Coordinates of C-alpha atoms in Angstrom, one line a residue:
M1 CA 0.0 0.0 0.0
T2 CA 1.3 3.4 -0.9
G3 CA 0.2 7.0 -0.6
P4 CA -1.1 9.0 2.3
L5 CA -3.9 7.8 4.5
Q6 CA -7.0 10.0 4.4
L7 CA -10.2 10.0 6.3
E8 CA -13.2 9.5 4.0
Q9 CA -14.7 12.7 5.3
V10 CA -15.4 16.2 4.1
A11 CA -12.6 18.7 4.9
S12 CA -14.7 20.9 7.1
A13 CA -14.4 21.0 10.9
D14 CA -17.8 19.4 11.5
F15 CA -16.8 16.3 9.5
G16 CA -20.1 16.0 7.6
P17 CA -23.4 14.5 8.7
P18 CA -23.7 11.9 11.5
P19 CA -24.5 8.3 10.8
S20 CA -28.2 7.5 10.3
L21 CA -30.2 6.1 13.2
S22 CA -30.4 2.8 11.4
D23 CA -26.6 2.5 11.7
N24 CA -27.1 1.8 15.4
A25 CA -28.5 -1.6 14.4
N26 CA -26.7 -4.5 12.7
H27 CA -25.9 -4.3 8.9
P28 CA -26.8 -7.0 6.4
P29 CA -23.7 -9.1 5.8
V30 CA -22.3 -9.9 2.4
A31 CA -21.3 -13.5 1.5
D32 CA -17.9 -13.5 3.1
T33 CA -16.8 -15.5 6.1
W34 CA -14.7 -12.5 7.3
W35 CA -17.7 -10.2 7.6
Q36 CA -17.9 -8.9 11.2
E37 CA -20.0 -6.5 13.3
S38 CA -18.7 -5.2 16.6
A39 CA -19.4 -2.6 19.3
L40 CA -16.6 -1.3 21.6
F41 CA -16.6 0.8 24.8
T42 CA -13.3 1.6 26.6
F43 CA -12.8 4.2 29.4
A44 CA -11.0 5.0 32.6
D45 CA -11.6 6.8 35.9
A46 CA -8.2 8.1 37.0
E47 CA -9.6 9.4 40.4
V48 CA -10.5 5.9 41.6
G49 CA -7.9 4.0 39.5
F50 CA -10.4 2.2 37.3
G51 CA -10.0 1.0 33.7
C52 CA -12.4 -1.0 31.4
W53 CA -12.6 -2.4 27.9
L54 CA -15.8 -4.1 26.6
R55 CA -15.9 -5.3 23.0
F56 CA -18.8 -7.2 21.6
G57 CA -18.3 -8.9 18.3
A58 CA -19.7 -11.4 15.8
H59 CA -18.8 -13.1 12.6
Y60 CA -22.3 -13.9 11.4
N61 CA -21.3 -16.0 8.4
R62 CA -19.3 -18.2 10.7
G63 CA -22.2 -18.4 13.2
A64 CA -19.9 -17.2 16.1
A65 CA -19.8 -14.3 18.5
N66 CA -16.9 -13.1 20.6
L67 CA -16.2 -11.0 23.6
Y68 CA -13.1 -9.3 25.0
T69 CA -13.3 -7.9 28.5
W70 CA -10.8 -6.2 30.7
T71 CA -11.6 -4.4 34.0
T72 CA -9.1 -3.2 36.5
L73 CA -9.2 -1.3 39.8
G74 CA -6.0 -0.2 41.4
D75 CA -3.5 -3.0 41.0
D76 CA -6.2 -5.6 40.7
V77 CA -7.5 -7.2 37.5
L78 CA -11.2 -7.8 38.1
D79 CA -12.0 -9.4 34.7
R80 CA -9.8 -10.3 31.7
R81 CA -11.2 -12.7 29.1
M82 CA -11.3 -13.4 25.4
L83 CA -14.3 -15.6 24.5
I84 CA -14.5 -16.9 21.0
D85 CA -17.0 -19.2 19.2
Q86 CA -19.8 -18.1 21.4
P87 CA -23.5 -18.5 20.3
L88 CA -24.7 -15.6 18.2
P89 CA -26.9 -13.3 20.3
P90 CA -30.4 -12.7 18.9
G91 CA -30.1 -8.9 19.0
D92 CA -27.9 -6.3 17.4
M93 CA -24.3 -5.7 18.6
T94 CA -25.6 -2.6 20.4
E95 CA -28.4 -4.7 22.1
C96 CA -26.8 -8.0 23.1
A97 CA -25.4 -10.1 25.9
I98 CA -22.2 -12.3 25.7
G99 CA -20.4 -14.1 28.5
G100 CA -21.8 -12.1 31.4
A101 CA -21.4 -8.7 29.7
S102 CA -24.2 -6.8 28.0
V103 CA -25.0 -3.6 26.1
A104 CA -28.4 -2.1 25.6
T105 CA -29.4 1.0 23.5
I106 CA -31.0 3.8 25.5
E107 CA -30.8 6.4 22.7
P108 CA -29.5 5.2 19.3
L109 CA -26.0 6.4 18.5
M110 CA -25.8 8.4 21.8
R111 CA -26.6 6.5 25.0
Y112 CA -26.1 2.9 26.1
A113 CA -26.5 0.8 29.3
L114 CA -23.4 -1.3 30.0
A115 CA -23.3 -4.2 32.5
L116 CA -20.8 -6.8 33.6
D117 CA -21.6 -9.6 36.0
I118 CA -18.6 -11.9 36.7
E119 CA -17.8 -13.5 40.1
D120 CA -17.3 -10.6 42.6
C121 CA -17.4 -7.9 39.9
V122 CA -20.7 -6.2 39.1
L123 CA -20.7 -3.2 36.8
R124 CA -23.7 -1.0 36.0
L125 CA -22.9 2.0 33.8
E126 CA -24.6 4.4 31.4
W127 CA -22.4 5.4 28.4
R128 CA -23.1 8.8 26.8
N129 CA -21.4 10.1 23.7
F130 CA -20.6 13.8 23.9
R131 CA -21.7 14.4 20.3
H132 CA -22.9 12.5 17.4
P133 CA -20.4 9.8 16.2
L134 CA -18.1 10.5 13.3
T135 CA -18.2 8.2 10.3
M136 CA -14.7 7.1 9.7
S137 CA -12.9 4.8 7.2
F138 CA -9.3 4.6 6.2
N139 CA -8.0 4.9 2.7
A140 CA -4.4 4.1 2.0
G141 CA -3.5 4.8 -1.6
G142 CA -6.8 3.5 -2.8
A143 CA -6.9 0.4 -0.6
T144 CA -9.9 0.9 1.7
L145 CA -9.6 -0.4 5.3
A146 CA -12.2 -0.5 8.1
K147 CA -14.9 0.6 5.7
G148 CA -18.1 0.8 7.7
H149 CA -17.1 2.4 11.0
Y150 CA -18.0 5.3 13.3
N151 CA -16.8 6.4 16.7
A152 CA -17.2 9.0 19.4
M153 CA -15.7 10.2 22.6
G154 CA -17.8 10.1 25.8
E155 CA -18.2 9.1 29.4
A156 CA -19.5 6.2 31.5
T157 CA -21.2 6.9 34.9
G158 CA -22.6 4.5 37.4
T159 CA -21.3 2.0 40.0
L160 CA -18.8 -0.8 40.4
R161 CA -19.3 -3.4 43.1
W162 CA -16.2 -5.4 43.9
K163 CA -15.9 -7.7 46.9
G164 CA -18.5 -5.9 48.9
R165 CA -17.3 -2.4 48.0
E166 CA -19.5 -0.1 45.9
I167 CA -17.5 2.6 44.0
A168 CA -19.0 5.5 42.1
I169 CA -17.5 5.6 38.5
R170 CA -17.2 8.7 36.3
A171 CA -14.9 7.6 33.5
G172 CA -13.9 9.1 30.1
G173 CA -13.1 7.3 26.9
F174 CA -14.1 6.1 23.5
S175 CA -16.9 4.2 21.8
D176 CA -16.9 2.5 18.4
H177 CA -19.2 0.6 16.1
S178 CA -17.7 -1.3 13.1
W179 CA -19.1 -3.6 10.4
G180 CA -17.8 -5.1 7.2
V181 CA -15.2 -7.5 5.8
R182 CA -12.0 -7.5 7.9
R183 CA -9.3 -9.6 6.2
Q184 CA -6.3 -7.6 7.4
H185 CA -5.3 -4.9 9.9
L186 CA -2.7 -2.2 9.4
P187 CA 0.4 -3.7 10.9
A188 CA 1.1 -1.1 13.5
S189 CA -0.9 1.6 15.2
R190 CA -1.4 3.5 18.4
S191 CA -4.6 4.8 20.0
F192 CA -4.9 7.8 22.2
F193 CA -8.3 8.5 23.9
C194 CA -8.2 11.5 26.2
V195 CA -11.1 13.2 27.9
F196 CA -10.8 16.4 30.0
G197 CA -14.6 17.0 29.9
D198 CA -17.4 17.2 27.4
D199 CA -15.9 20.6 26.3
F200 CA -12.4 19.2 25.7
Y201 CA -11.3 15.8 24.4
A202 CA -9.1 14.2 21.8
M203 CA -8.8 11.0 19.8
A204 CA -5.6 10.2 17.8
I205 CA -4.5 7.1 15.9
P206 CA -1.1 7.2 14.2
I207 CA -1.0 4.4 11.7
S208 CA 2.0 2.8 9.9
T209 CA 2.0 0.5 6.9
G210 CA 5.7 0.1 7.2
S211 CA 6.5 2.5 4.4
T212 CA 3.8 5.1 5.2
R213 CA 2.8 6.9 8.4
A214 CA -0.2 9.0 9.0
V215 CA -2.4 10.3 11.9
V216 CA -6.1 10.2 12.0
G217 CA -8.2 11.7 14.7
Y218 CA -9.6 15.0 16.1
V219 CA -9.7 17.4 19.0
F220 CA -12.8 19.1 20.4
A221 CA -11.9 22.3 22.3
D222 CA -13.4 25.8 22.7
G223 CA -16.6 24.7 21.0
K224 CA -14.8 23.6 17.8
L225 CA -14.0 20.2 16.3
G226 CA -10.7 20.0 14.4
R227 CA -9.2 17.2 12.3
L228 CA -5.7 16.3 13.3
E229 CA -2.9 17.1 10.9
S230 CA -0.1 14.6 10.0
E231 CA 2.6 16.5 12.0
S232 CA 0.8 15.5 15.2
A233 CA 2.9 13.1 17.4
L234 CA 2.1 11.1 20.5
G235 CA 5.6 10.6 21.9
Y236 CA 4.9 7.3 23.7
H237 CA 7.2 5.7 26.2
F238 CA 6.9 2.2 27.5
R239 CA 7.0 0.0 30.6
E240 CA 9.8 -2.5 31.2
D241 CA 7.9 -5.2 29.4
W242 CA 8.6 -3.1 26.2
V243 CA 5.0 -3.4 24.9
S244 CA 2.8 -1.7 27.6
P245 CA 2.4 2.1 27.2
A246 CA 3.8 3.9 30.2
G247 CA 2.8 7.4 29.1
C248 CA 3.1 10.0 26.4
D249 CA 4.3 13.5 25.6
A250 CA 1.9 14.4 22.8
R251 CA 1.8 17.3 20.5
L252 CA -1.5 17.4 18.6
V253 CA -1.9 19.9 15.7
D254 CA -5.4 20.3 14.1
E255 CA -6.6 21.8 10.8
H256 CA -7.3 25.1 12.5
G257 CA -3.6 25.5 13.4
R258 CA -4.2 24.9 17.1
V259 CA -1.5 23.0 19.0
F260 CA -2.2 21.0 22.1
A261 CA 0.6 19.8 24.4
I262 CA -0.7 16.8 26.4
T263 CA 1.2 14.7 28.8
G264 CA 0.0 11.4 30.2
E265 CA 1.0 8.4 32.3
T266 CA -0.7 5.0 32.6
F267 CA -1.7 3.4 35.9
G268 CA -2.7 -0.1 36.9
P269 CA -2.4 -3.3 35.0
S270 CA -2.2 -3.4 31.2
S271 CA -3.6 -6.0 28.8
T272 CA -2.7 -7.4 25.4
W273 CA -5.4 -8.9 23.3
P274 CA -5.5 -10.4 19.7
M275 CA -7.2 -8.0 17.4
G276 CA -7.1 -10.7 14.7
H277 CA -5.0 -11.7 11.6
G278 CA -1.7 -11.6 13.6
K279 CA -2.2 -8.1 15.2
F280 CA -1.9 -7.7 18.9
V281 CA -2.7 -4.5 20.8
T282 CA -1.7 -3.5 24.4
H283 CA -3.6 -0.9 26.4
A284 CA -3.6 0.6 29.9
P285 CA -5.8 3.3 31.6
A286 CA -4.2 6.7 31.8
R287 CA -4.3 10.1 33.4
F288 CA -3.5 13.2 31.3
Q289 CA -2.7 16.9 31.8
C290 CA -3.0 19.9 29.5
D291 CA -2.7 23.5 30.5
G292 CA -3.5 22.8 34.1
R293 CA -6.5 20.5 33.4
D294 CA -6.6 16.9 34.4
G295 CA -8.0 14.2 32.1
Q296 CA -8.4 10.5 31.8
G297 CA -8.7 7.8 29.1
I298 CA -6.7 5.0 27.5
L299 CA -3.3 4.6 25.8
E300 CA -2.9 1.7 23.4
S301 CA -0.2 0.5 21.2
A302 CA 0.2 -2.2 18.5
Q303 CA 3.6 -3.5 17.5
F304 CA 4.4 -4.9 14.1
A305 CA 3.4 -8.5 13.9
A306 CA 6.5 -8.8 11.8
I307 CA 9.0 -6.3 10.5
P308 CA 7.7 -5.3 7.0
P309 CA 10.3 -6.1 4.3
A310 CA 9.8 -2.5 3.0
A311 CA 11.3 -1.2 6.2
I312 CA 14.5 -3.2 5.9
S313 CA 17.4 -1.6 4.0
L314 CA 20.0 -4.3 4.5
G315 CA 19.4 -6.1 1.2
L316 CA 18.1 -9.3 2.8
P317 CA 15.7 -11.5 0.7
H318 CA 12.1 -10.8 1.6
D319 CA 11.6 -14.5 2.3
S320 CA 14.6 -14.7 4.7
W321 CA 13.8 -16.3 8.1
W322 CA 15.2 -13.1 9.6
L323 CA 12.2 -11.2 8.2
S324 CA 9.4 -13.8 8.6
N325 CA 7.1 -14.4 11.6
I326 CA 8.5 -16.5 14.4
G327 CA 7.1 -20.0 13.9
D328 CA 6.4 -19.6 10.2

């Protein structure tokens, strides 16, 4: 794949019209076994040391659903599971229950009830998007990726009960609804979900194909939404395991010429999960600072599944075992 990545959006700051209400529901699959539909909610409450990731998914032509959950409090992992080959739920991905986790639509595209019941962990939250979701797909030199996709920044409020304790949660983060054929993933990416309030939040995803790098995302501040420009940088640093984000020193530049210097540090346990097709992503809850304001959210990073041959300049054959996946 060559050429710059571009959002399939209009260039104006309001990013065009929102998805239709019908997009809250499932979409008719095409005849391809890799067709998938999924709904994701991920958020953190830095004040109480809480982090959560709930992803509901299904491959309808394979007759199988899946669930990835990750919930932390302080240094404790309350729930971390990847369930595959589960029975297909009868409802939409925004109205389903899988493996003790559930999502229900309160207001299409905007508000959802989230629940988790697993052993000593009981979670009851309402998710609210701050504004209508943005329709996003990635186009890399004419090769379309993640076509059928929208996301939004928002907050989750409610309660967590853990071993007899009840804790009030007010968490900031990211929601996503995706559908379509997913045969591959870009080999490396990072995800930066940062919420200071419903008046200031940012989402940034630098993406690398090995030979091309770009940044997709946006900032909402001072009543204005701005698409991120390619000179934006997240400046990640990592924990001693070399894969878990430890923090960031980000410089985000948007289409209006605004520059946002945001620092962050992660807290609590991290988790790595298989996104599919050989891609693994590692995430941790994080606290952020910008111009004296405190924020919260998630830092995530995906390493290359294998070093792309295009990134090697030593003249080695592309089929050399030095360049191939371990175990291939």
